[in-house]
mmCIF file with all atom_site columns, C-alpha atoms in Angstrom:
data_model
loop_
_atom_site.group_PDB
_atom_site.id
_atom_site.type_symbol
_atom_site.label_atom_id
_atom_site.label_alt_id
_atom_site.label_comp_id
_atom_site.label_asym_id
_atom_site.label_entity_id
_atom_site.label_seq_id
_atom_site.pdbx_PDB_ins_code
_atom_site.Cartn_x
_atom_site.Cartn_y
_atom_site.Cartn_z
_atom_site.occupancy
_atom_site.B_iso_or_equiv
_atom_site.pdbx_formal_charge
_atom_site.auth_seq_id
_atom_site.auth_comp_id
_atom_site.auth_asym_id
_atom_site.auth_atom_id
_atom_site.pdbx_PDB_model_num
ATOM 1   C CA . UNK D 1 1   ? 19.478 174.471 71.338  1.00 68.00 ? 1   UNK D CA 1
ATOM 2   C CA . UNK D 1 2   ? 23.202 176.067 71.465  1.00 76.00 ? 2   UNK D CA 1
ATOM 3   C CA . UNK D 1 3   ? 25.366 173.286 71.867  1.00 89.00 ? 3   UNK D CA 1
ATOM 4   C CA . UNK D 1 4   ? 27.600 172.824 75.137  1.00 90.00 ? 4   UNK D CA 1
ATOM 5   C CA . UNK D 1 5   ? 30.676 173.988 73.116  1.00 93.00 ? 5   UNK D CA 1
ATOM 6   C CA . UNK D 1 6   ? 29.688 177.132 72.007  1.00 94.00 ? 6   UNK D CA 1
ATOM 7   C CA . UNK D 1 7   ? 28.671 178.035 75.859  1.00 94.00 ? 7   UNK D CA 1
ATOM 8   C CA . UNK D 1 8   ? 32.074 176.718 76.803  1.00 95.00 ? 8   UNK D CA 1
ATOM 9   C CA . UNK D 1 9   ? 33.716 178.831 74.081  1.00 97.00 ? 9   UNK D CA 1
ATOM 10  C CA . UNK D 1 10  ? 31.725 182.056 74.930  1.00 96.00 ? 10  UNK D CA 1
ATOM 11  C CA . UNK D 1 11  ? 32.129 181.665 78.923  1.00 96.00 ? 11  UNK D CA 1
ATOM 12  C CA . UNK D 1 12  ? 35.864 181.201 77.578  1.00 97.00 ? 12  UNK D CA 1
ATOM 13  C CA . UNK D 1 13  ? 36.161 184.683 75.874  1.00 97.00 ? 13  UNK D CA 1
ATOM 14  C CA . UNK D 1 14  ? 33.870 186.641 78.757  1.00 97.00 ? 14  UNK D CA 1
ATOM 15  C CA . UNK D 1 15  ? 36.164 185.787 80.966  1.00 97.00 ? 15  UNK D CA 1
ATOM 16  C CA . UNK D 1 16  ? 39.339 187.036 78.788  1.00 97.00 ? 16  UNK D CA 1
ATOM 17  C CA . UNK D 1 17  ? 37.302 190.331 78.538  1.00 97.00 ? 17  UNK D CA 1
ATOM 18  C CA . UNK D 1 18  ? 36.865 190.059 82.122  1.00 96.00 ? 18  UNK D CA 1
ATOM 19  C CA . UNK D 1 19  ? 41.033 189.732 82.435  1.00 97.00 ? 19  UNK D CA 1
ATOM 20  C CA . UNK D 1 20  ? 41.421 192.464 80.179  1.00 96.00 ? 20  UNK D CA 1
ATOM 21  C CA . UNK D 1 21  ? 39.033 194.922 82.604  1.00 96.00 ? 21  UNK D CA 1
ATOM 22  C CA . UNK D 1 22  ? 40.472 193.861 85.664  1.00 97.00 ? 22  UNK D CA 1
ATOM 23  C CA . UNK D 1 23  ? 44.270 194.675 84.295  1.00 96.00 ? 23  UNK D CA 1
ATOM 24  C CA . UNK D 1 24  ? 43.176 198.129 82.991  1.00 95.00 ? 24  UNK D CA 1
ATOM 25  C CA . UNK D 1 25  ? 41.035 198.755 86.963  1.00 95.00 ? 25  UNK D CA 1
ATOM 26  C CA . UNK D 1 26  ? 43.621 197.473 88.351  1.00 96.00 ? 26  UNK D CA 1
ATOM 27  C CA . UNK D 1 27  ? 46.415 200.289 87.024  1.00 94.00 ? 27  UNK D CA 1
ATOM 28  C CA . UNK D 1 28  ? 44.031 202.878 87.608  1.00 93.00 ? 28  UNK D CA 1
ATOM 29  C CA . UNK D 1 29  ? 44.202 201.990 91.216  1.00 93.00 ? 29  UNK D CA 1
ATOM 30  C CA . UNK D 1 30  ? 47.674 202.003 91.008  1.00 92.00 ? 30  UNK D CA 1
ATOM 31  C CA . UNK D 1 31  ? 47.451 205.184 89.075  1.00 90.00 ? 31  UNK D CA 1
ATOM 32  C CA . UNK D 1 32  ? 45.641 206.575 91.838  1.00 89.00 ? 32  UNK D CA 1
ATOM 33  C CA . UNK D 1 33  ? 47.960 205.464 94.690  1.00 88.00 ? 33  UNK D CA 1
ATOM 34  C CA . UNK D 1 34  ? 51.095 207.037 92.995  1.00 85.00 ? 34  UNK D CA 1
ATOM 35  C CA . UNK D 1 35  ? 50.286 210.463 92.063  1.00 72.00 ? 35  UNK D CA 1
ATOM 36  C CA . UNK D 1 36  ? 48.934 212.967 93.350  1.00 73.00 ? 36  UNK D CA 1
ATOM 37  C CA . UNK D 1 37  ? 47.246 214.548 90.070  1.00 76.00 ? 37  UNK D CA 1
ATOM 38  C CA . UNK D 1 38  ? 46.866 211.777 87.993  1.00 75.00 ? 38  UNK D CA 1
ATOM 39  C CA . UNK D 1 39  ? 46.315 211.719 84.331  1.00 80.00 ? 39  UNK D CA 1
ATOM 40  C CA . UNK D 1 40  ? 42.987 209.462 84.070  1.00 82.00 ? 40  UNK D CA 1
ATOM 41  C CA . UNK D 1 41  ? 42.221 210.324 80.163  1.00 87.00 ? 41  UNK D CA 1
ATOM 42  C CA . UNK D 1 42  ? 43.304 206.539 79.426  1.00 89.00 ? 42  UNK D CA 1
ATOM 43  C CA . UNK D 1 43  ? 41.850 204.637 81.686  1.00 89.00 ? 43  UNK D CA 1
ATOM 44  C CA . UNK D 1 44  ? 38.145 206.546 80.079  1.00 89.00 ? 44  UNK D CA 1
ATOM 45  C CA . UNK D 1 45  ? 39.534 205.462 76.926  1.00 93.00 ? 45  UNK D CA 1
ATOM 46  C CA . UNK D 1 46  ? 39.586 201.762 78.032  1.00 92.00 ? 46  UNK D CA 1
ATOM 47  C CA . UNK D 1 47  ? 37.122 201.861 79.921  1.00 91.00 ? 47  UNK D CA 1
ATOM 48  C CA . UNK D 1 48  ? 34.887 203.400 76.244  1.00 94.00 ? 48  UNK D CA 1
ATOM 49  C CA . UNK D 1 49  ? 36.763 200.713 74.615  1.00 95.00 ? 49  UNK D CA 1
ATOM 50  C CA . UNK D 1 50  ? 35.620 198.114 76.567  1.00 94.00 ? 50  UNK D CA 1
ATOM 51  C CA . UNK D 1 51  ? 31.752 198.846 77.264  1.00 94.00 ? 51  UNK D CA 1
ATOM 52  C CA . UNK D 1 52  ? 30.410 197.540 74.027  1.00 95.00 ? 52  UNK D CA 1
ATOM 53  C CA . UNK D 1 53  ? 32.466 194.838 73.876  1.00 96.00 ? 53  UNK D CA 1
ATOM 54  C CA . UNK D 1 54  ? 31.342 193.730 77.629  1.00 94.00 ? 54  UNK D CA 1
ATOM 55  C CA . UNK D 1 55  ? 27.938 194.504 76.719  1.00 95.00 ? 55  UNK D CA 1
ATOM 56  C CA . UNK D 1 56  ? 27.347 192.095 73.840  1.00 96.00 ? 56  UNK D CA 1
ATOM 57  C CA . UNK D 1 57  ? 29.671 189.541 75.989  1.00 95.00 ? 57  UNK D CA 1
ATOM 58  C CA . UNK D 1 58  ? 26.733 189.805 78.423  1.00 93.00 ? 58  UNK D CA 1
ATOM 59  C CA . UNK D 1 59  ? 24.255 189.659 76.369  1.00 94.00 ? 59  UNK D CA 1
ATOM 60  C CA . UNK D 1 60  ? 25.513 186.633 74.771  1.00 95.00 ? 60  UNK D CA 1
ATOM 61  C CA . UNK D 1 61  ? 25.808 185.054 77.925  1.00 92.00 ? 61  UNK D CA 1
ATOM 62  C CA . UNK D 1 62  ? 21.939 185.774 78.902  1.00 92.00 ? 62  UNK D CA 1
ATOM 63  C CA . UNK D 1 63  ? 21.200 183.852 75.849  1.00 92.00 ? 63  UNK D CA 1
ATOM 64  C CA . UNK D 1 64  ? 23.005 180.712 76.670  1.00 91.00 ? 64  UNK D CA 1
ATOM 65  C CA . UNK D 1 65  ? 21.768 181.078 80.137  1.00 89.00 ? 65  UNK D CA 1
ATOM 66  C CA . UNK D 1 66  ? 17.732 180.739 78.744  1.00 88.00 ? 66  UNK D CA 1
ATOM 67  C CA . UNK D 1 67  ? 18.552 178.069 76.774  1.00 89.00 ? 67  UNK D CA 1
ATOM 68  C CA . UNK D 1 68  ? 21.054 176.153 79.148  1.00 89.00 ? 68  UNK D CA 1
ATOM 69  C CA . UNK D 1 69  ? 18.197 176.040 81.493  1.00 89.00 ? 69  UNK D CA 1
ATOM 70  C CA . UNK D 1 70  ? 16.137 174.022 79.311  1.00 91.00 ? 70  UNK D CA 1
ATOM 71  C CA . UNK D 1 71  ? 18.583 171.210 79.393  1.00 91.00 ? 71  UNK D CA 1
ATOM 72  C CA . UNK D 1 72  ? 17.643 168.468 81.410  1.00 92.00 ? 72  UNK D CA 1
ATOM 73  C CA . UNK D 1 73  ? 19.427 168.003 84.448  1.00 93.00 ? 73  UNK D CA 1
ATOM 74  C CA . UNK D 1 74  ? 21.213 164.839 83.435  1.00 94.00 ? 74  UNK D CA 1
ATOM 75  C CA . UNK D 1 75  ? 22.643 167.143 80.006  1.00 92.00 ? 75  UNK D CA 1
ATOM 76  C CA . UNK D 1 76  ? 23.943 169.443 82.303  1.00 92.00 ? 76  UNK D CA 1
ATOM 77  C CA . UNK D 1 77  ? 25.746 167.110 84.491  1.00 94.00 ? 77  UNK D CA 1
ATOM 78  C CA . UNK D 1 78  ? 27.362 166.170 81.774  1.00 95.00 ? 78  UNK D CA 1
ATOM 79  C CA . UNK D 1 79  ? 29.516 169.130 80.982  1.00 94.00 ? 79  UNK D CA 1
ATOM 80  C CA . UNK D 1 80  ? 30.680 170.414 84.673  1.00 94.00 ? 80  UNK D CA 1
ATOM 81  C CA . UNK D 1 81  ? 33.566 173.067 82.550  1.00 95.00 ? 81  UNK D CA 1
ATOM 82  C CA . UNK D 1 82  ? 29.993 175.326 82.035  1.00 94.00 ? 82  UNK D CA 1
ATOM 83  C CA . UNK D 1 83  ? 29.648 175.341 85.594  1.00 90.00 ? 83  UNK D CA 1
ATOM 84  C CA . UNK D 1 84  ? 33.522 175.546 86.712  1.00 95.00 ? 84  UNK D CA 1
ATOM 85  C CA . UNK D 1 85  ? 33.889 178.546 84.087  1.00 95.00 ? 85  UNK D CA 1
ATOM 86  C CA . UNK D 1 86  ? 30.618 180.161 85.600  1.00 92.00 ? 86  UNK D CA 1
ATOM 87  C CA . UNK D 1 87  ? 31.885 180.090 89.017  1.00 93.00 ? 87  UNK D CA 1
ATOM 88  C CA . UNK D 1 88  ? 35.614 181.874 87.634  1.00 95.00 ? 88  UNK D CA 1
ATOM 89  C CA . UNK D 1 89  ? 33.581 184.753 85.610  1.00 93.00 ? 89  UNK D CA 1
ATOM 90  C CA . UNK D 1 90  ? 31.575 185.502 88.753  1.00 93.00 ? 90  UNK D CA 1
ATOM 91  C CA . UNK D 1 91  ? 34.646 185.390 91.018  1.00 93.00 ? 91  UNK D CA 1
ATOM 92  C CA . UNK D 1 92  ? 36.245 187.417 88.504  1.00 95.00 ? 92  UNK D CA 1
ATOM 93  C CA . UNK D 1 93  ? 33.537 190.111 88.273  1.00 93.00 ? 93  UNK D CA 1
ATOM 94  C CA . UNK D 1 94  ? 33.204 190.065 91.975  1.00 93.00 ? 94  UNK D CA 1
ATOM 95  C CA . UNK D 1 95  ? 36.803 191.253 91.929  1.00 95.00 ? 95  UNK D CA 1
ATOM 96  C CA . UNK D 1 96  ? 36.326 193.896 89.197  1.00 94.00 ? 96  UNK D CA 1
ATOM 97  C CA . UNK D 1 97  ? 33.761 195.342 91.027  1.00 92.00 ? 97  UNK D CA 1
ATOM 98  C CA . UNK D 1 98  ? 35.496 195.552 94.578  1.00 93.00 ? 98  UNK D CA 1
ATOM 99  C CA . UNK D 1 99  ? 38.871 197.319 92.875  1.00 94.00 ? 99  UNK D CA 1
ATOM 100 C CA . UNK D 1 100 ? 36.440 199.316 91.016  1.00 92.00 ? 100 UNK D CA 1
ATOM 101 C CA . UNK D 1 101 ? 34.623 200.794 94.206  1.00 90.00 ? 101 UNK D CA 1
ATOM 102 C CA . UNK D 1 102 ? 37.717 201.441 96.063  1.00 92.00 ? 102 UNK D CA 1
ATOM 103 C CA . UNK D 1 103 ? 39.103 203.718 92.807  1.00 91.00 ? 103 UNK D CA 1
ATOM 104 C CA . UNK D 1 104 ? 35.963 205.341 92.974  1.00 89.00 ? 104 UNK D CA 1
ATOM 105 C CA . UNK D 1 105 ? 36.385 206.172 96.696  1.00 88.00 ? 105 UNK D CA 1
ATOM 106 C CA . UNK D 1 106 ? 39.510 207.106 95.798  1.00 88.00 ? 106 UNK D CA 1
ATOM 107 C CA . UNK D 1 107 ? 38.477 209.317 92.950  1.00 87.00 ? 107 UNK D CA 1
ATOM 108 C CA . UNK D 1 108 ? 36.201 210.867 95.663  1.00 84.00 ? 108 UNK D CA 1
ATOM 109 C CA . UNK D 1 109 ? 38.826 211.456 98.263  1.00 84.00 ? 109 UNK D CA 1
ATOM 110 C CA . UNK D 1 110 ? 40.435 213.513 95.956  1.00 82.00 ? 110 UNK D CA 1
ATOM 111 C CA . UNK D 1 111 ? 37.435 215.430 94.792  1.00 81.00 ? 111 UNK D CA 1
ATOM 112 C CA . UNK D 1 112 ? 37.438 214.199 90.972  1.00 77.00 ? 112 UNK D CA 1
ATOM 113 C CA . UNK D 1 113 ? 34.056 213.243 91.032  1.00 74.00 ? 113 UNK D CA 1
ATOM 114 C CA . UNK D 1 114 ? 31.809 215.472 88.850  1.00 72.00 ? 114 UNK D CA 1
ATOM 115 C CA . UNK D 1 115 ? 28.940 216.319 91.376  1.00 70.00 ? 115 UNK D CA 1
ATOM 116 C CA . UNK D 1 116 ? 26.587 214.946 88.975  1.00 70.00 ? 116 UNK D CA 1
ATOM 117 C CA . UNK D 1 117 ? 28.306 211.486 88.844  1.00 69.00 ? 117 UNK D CA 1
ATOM 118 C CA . UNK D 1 118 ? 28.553 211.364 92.843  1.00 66.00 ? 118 UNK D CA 1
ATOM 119 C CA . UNK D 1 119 ? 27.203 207.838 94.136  1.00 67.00 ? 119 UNK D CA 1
ATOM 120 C CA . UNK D 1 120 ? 24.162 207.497 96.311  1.00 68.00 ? 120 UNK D CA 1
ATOM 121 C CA . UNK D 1 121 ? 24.344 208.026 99.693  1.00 65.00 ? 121 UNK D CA 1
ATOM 122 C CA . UNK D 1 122 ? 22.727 204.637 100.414 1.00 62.00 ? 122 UNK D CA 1
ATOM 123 C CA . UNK D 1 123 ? 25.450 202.290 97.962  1.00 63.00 ? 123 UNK D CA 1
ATOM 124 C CA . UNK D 1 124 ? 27.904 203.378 101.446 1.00 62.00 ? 124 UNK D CA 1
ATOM 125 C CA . UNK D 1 125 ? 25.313 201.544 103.666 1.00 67.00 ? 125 UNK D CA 1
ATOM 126 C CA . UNK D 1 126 ? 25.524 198.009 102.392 1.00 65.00 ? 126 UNK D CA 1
ATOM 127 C CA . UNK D 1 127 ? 21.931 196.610 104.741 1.00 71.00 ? 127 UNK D CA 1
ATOM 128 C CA . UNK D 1 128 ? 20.053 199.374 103.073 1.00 68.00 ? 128 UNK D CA 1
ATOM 129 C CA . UNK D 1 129 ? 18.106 196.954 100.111 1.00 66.00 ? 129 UNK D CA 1
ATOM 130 C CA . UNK D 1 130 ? 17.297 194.615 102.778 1.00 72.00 ? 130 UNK D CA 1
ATOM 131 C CA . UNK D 1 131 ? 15.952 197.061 105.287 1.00 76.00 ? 131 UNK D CA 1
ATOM 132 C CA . UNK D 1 132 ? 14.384 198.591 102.670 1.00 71.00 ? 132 UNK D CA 1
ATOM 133 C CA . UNK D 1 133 ? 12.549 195.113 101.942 1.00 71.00 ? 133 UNK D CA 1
ATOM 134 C CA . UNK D 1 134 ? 12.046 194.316 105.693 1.00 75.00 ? 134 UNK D CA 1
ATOM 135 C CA . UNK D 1 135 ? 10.028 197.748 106.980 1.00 77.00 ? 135 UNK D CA 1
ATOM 136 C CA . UNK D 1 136 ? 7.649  197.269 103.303 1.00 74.00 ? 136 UNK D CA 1
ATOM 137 C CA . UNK D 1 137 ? 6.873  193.674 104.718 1.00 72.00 ? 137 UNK D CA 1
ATOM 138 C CA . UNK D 1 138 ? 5.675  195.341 107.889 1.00 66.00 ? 138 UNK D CA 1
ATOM 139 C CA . UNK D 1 139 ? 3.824  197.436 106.141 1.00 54.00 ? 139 UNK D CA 1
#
């Protein structure tokens, strides 16, 4: 079993990464507010920079999450932090991906969308999964 502390210490560092995304979405959109051709070469770079590094942060994280589920309820109660730092990465990603969706509508507004990167028409219509779900129930 991974002990409590190494969850702790990895929920810890996920969330830095986390920090370090936000900052680097958050001066794009600022990027994109200012000027009216901006230069978006380093904000890829970051963005490259950062993938990998999120991805085996996430991974990391699903394997704490199997085996923090086998603790017994009364091990988990003991360390409330895993929980507390939980929450903050959630409310944290939550955030990355809102700033993120309005610099992509943005980036769309001003037409510097590759055609082949262009969203689906049904991420715009936020009920669309749970229609979706609904009319294959009546089915």
């Amino acid at each position: 079993m991974t002990p409590p502390a190494d969850i702790i210490d990895d929920l810890k560092k996920h969330f830095t990464l986390c920090q370090e995304l936000l900052g680097a979405v958050e001066r794009e959109g600022q990027t994109l507010r200012r000027s009216d051709k901006p230069s978006l070469f380093e904000f890829c770079k970051i963005r490259k920079n950062l993938l990998p590094r999120l991805t085996e942060s996430l991974d990391t994280l699903r394997r704490h999450r199997a085996r923090w589920q086998k603790y017994s309820l009364d091990e988990r109660a003991r360390h409330p932090e895993i929980g507390m730092l939980l929450r903050q990465n959630q409310d944290l990603t939550m955030k990355i991906i809102l700033l993120d969706r309005e610099n992509e509508q943005s980036l769309l507004r001003r037409g510097l969308v590759p055609p082949r990167e262009l969203p689906s028409v049904n991420r715009q219509r936020p009920h669309f999964v749970a229609e979706l779900y609904r009319r294959q129930g009546a089915s």
